[in-house]
Tab-separated table of C-alpha atoms in Angstrom:
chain	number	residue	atom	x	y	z
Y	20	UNK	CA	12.356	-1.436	23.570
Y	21	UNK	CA	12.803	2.002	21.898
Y	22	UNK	CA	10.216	3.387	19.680
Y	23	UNK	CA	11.301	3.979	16.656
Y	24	UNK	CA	11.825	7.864	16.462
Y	25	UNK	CA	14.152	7.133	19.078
Y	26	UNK	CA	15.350	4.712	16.889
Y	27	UNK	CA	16.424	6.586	14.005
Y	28	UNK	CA	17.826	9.404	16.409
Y	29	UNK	CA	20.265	6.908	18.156
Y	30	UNK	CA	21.449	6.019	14.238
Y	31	UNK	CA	21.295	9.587	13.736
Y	32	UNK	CA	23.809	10.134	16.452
Y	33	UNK	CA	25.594	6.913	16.596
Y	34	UNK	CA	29.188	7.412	16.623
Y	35	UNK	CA	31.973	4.396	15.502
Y	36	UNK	CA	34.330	3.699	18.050
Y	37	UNK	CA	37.555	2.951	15.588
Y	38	UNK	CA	40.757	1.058	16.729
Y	39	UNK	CA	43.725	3.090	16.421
Y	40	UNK	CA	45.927	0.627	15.470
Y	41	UNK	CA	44.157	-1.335	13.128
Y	42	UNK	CA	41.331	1.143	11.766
Y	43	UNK	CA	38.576	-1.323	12.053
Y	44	UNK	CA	35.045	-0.236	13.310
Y	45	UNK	CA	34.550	-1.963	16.549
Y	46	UNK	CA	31.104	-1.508	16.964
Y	47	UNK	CA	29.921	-1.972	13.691
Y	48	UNK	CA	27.415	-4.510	14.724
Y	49	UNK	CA	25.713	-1.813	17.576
Y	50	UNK	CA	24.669	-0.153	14.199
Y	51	UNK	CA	23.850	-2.916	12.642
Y	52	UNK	CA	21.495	-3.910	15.399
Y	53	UNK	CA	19.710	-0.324	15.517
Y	54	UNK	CA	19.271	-0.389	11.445
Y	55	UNK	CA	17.934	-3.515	11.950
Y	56	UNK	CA	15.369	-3.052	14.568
Y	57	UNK	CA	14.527	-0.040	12.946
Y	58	UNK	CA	13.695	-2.318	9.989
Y	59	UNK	CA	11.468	-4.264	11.955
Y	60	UNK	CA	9.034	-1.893	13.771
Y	61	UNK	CA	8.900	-0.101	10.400
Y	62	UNK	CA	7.681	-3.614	8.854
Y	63	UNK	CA	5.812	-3.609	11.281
Y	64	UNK	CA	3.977	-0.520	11.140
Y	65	UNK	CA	3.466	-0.978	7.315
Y	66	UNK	CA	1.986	-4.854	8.208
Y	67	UNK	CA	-0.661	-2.499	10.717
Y	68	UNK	CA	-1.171	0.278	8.245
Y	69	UNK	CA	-2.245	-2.621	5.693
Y	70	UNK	CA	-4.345	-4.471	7.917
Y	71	UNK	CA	-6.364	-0.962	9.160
Y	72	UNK	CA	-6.660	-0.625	5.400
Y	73	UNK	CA	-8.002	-4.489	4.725
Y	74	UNK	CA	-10.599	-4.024	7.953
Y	75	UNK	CA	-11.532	-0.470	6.598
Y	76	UNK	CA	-12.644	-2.215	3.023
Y	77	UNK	CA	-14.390	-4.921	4.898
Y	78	UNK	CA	-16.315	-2.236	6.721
Y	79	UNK	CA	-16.841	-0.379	3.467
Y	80	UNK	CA	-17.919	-4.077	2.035
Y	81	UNK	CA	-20.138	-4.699	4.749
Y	82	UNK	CA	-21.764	-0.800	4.602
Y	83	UNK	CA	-22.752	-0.744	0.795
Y	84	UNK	CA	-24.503	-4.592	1.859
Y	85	UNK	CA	-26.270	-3.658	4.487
Y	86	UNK	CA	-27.291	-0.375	2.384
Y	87	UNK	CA	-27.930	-2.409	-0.571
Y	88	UNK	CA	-30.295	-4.620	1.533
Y	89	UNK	CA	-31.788	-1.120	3.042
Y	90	UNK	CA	-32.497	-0.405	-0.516
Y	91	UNK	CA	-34.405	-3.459	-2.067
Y	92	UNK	CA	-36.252	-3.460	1.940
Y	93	UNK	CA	-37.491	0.485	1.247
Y	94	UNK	CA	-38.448	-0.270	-2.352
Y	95	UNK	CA	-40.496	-3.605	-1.470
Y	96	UNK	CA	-42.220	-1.939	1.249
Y	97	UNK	CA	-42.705	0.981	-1.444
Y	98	UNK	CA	-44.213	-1.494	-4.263
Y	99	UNK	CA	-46.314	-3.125	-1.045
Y	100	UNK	CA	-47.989	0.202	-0.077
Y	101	UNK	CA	-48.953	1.121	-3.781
Y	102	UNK	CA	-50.639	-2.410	-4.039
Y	103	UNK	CA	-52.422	-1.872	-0.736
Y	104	UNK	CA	-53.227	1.784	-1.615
Y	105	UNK	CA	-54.631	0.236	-5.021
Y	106	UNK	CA	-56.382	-2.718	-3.741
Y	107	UNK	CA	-58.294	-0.267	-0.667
Y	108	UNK	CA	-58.902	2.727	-2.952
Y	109	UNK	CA	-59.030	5.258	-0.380
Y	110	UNK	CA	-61.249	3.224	1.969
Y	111	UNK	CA	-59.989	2.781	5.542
Y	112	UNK	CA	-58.608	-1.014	6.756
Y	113	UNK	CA	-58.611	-1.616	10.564
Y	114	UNK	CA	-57.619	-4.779	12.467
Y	115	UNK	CA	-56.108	-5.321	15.629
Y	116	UNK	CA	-52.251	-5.427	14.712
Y	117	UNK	CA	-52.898	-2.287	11.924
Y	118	UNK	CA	-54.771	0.683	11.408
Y	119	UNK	CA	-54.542	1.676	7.871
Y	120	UNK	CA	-56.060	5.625	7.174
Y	121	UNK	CA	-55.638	8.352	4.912
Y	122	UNK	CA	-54.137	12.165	5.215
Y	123	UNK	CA	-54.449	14.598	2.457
Y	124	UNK	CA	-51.159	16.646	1.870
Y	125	UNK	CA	-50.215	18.947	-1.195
Y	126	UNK	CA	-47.144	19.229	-3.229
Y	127	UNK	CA	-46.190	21.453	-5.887
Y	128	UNK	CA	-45.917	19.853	-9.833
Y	129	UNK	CA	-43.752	21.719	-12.298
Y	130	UNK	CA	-43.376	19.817	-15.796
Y	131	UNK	CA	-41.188	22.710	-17.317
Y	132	UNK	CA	-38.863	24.170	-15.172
Y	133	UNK	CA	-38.048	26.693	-17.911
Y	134	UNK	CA	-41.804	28.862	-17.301
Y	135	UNK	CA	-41.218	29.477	-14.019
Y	136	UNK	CA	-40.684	33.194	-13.057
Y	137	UNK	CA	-37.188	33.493	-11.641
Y	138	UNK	CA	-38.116	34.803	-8.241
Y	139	UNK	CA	-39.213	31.023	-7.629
Y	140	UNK	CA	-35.952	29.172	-8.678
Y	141	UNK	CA	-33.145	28.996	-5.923
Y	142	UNK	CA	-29.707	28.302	-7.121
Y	143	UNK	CA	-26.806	25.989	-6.405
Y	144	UNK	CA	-23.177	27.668	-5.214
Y	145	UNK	CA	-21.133	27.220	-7.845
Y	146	UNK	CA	-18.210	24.692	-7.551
Y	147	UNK	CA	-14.740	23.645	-9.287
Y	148	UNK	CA	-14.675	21.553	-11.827
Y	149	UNK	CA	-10.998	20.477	-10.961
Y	150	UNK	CA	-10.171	18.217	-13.410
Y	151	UNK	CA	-11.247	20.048	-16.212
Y	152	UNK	CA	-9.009	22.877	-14.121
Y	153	UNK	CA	-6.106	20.396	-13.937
Y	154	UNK	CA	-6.442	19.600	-17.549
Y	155	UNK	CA	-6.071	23.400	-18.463
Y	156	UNK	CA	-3.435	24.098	-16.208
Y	157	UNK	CA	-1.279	20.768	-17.773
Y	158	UNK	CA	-2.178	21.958	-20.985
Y	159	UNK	CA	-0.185	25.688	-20.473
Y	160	UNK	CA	-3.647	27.645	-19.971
Y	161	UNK	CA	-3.109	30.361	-17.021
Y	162	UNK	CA	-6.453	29.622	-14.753
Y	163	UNK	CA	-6.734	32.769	-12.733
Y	164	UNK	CA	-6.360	31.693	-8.458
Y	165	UNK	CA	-5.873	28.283	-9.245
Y	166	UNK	CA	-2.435	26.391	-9.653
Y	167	UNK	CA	-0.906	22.510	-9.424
Y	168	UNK	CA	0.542	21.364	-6.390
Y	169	UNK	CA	2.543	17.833	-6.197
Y	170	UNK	CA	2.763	15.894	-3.694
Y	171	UNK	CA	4.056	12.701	-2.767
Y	172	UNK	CA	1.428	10.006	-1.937
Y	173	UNK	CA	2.719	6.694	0.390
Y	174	UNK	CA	1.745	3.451	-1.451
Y	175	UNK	CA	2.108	0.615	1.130
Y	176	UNK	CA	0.853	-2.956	-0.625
């Protein structure tokens, strides 16, 4: 069975052998055959590209679950350590399945981001904000190194 670049290069090349006498095509059908496999494995491929699509969205289905679930799991276990932390007020909890102690640490509080001396802010790279871009650009505005490219974008349902 040809694949089907090979495929459309035999239909490519594919010559009609004509009757001299008559002027019929006499192997009309040969081509016929080719268009129509060609047909097929290109049905094919477009069935396969479809169902890679459906199992990628089951995935994706599957992904924001389980990361939904990882979500309420952290926050419970969040909530359940605040109560604990409450209910022991500092004091230490020991039993032989858990050891439950305490570790100072520091961290820095800044209600008003605006006081702060600017050798203690860091900064963001900037990025494009391409559909505000786009929107120029449709609009007639010249945006200096930027311009629309179209493409054409395969929809296979």
């Amino acid at each position: 069975m040809a694949t089907l670049y090979e495929l459309v290069k035999e239909i490519e090349d594919f010559q009609f052998v004509i009757d001299e006498e008559t002027g019929e095509i006499l192997n009309f059908d040969e081509l016929d055959a080719l268009q129509l496999e060609k047909n097929t494995k290109v049905e094919n491929i477009c069935l396969l590209i479809k169902n890679l699509r459906s199992d990628a969205e089951a995935y994706k289905a599957e992904k924001n679950s389980f990361e939904q679930k990882r979500k309420q799991a952290e926050n419970k276990a969040d909530r359940l350590t605040a109560y604990v932390q409450y209910i022991l007020a500092g004091d230490k909890f020991k039993s032989s399945r858990v050891n439950v102690s305490y570790r100072k640490s520091e961290k820095v509080i800044c209600p008003d981001l605006l006081e702060v001396d600017v050798d203690y802010l860091r900064y963001k790279e900037p990025e494009l904000d391409k559909k505000k871009i786009k929107d120029a650009i449709k609009a007639g505005v010249k945006v200096k190194g930027c311009y629309m490219e179209e493409s054409l974008n395969i929809q296979i349902k």
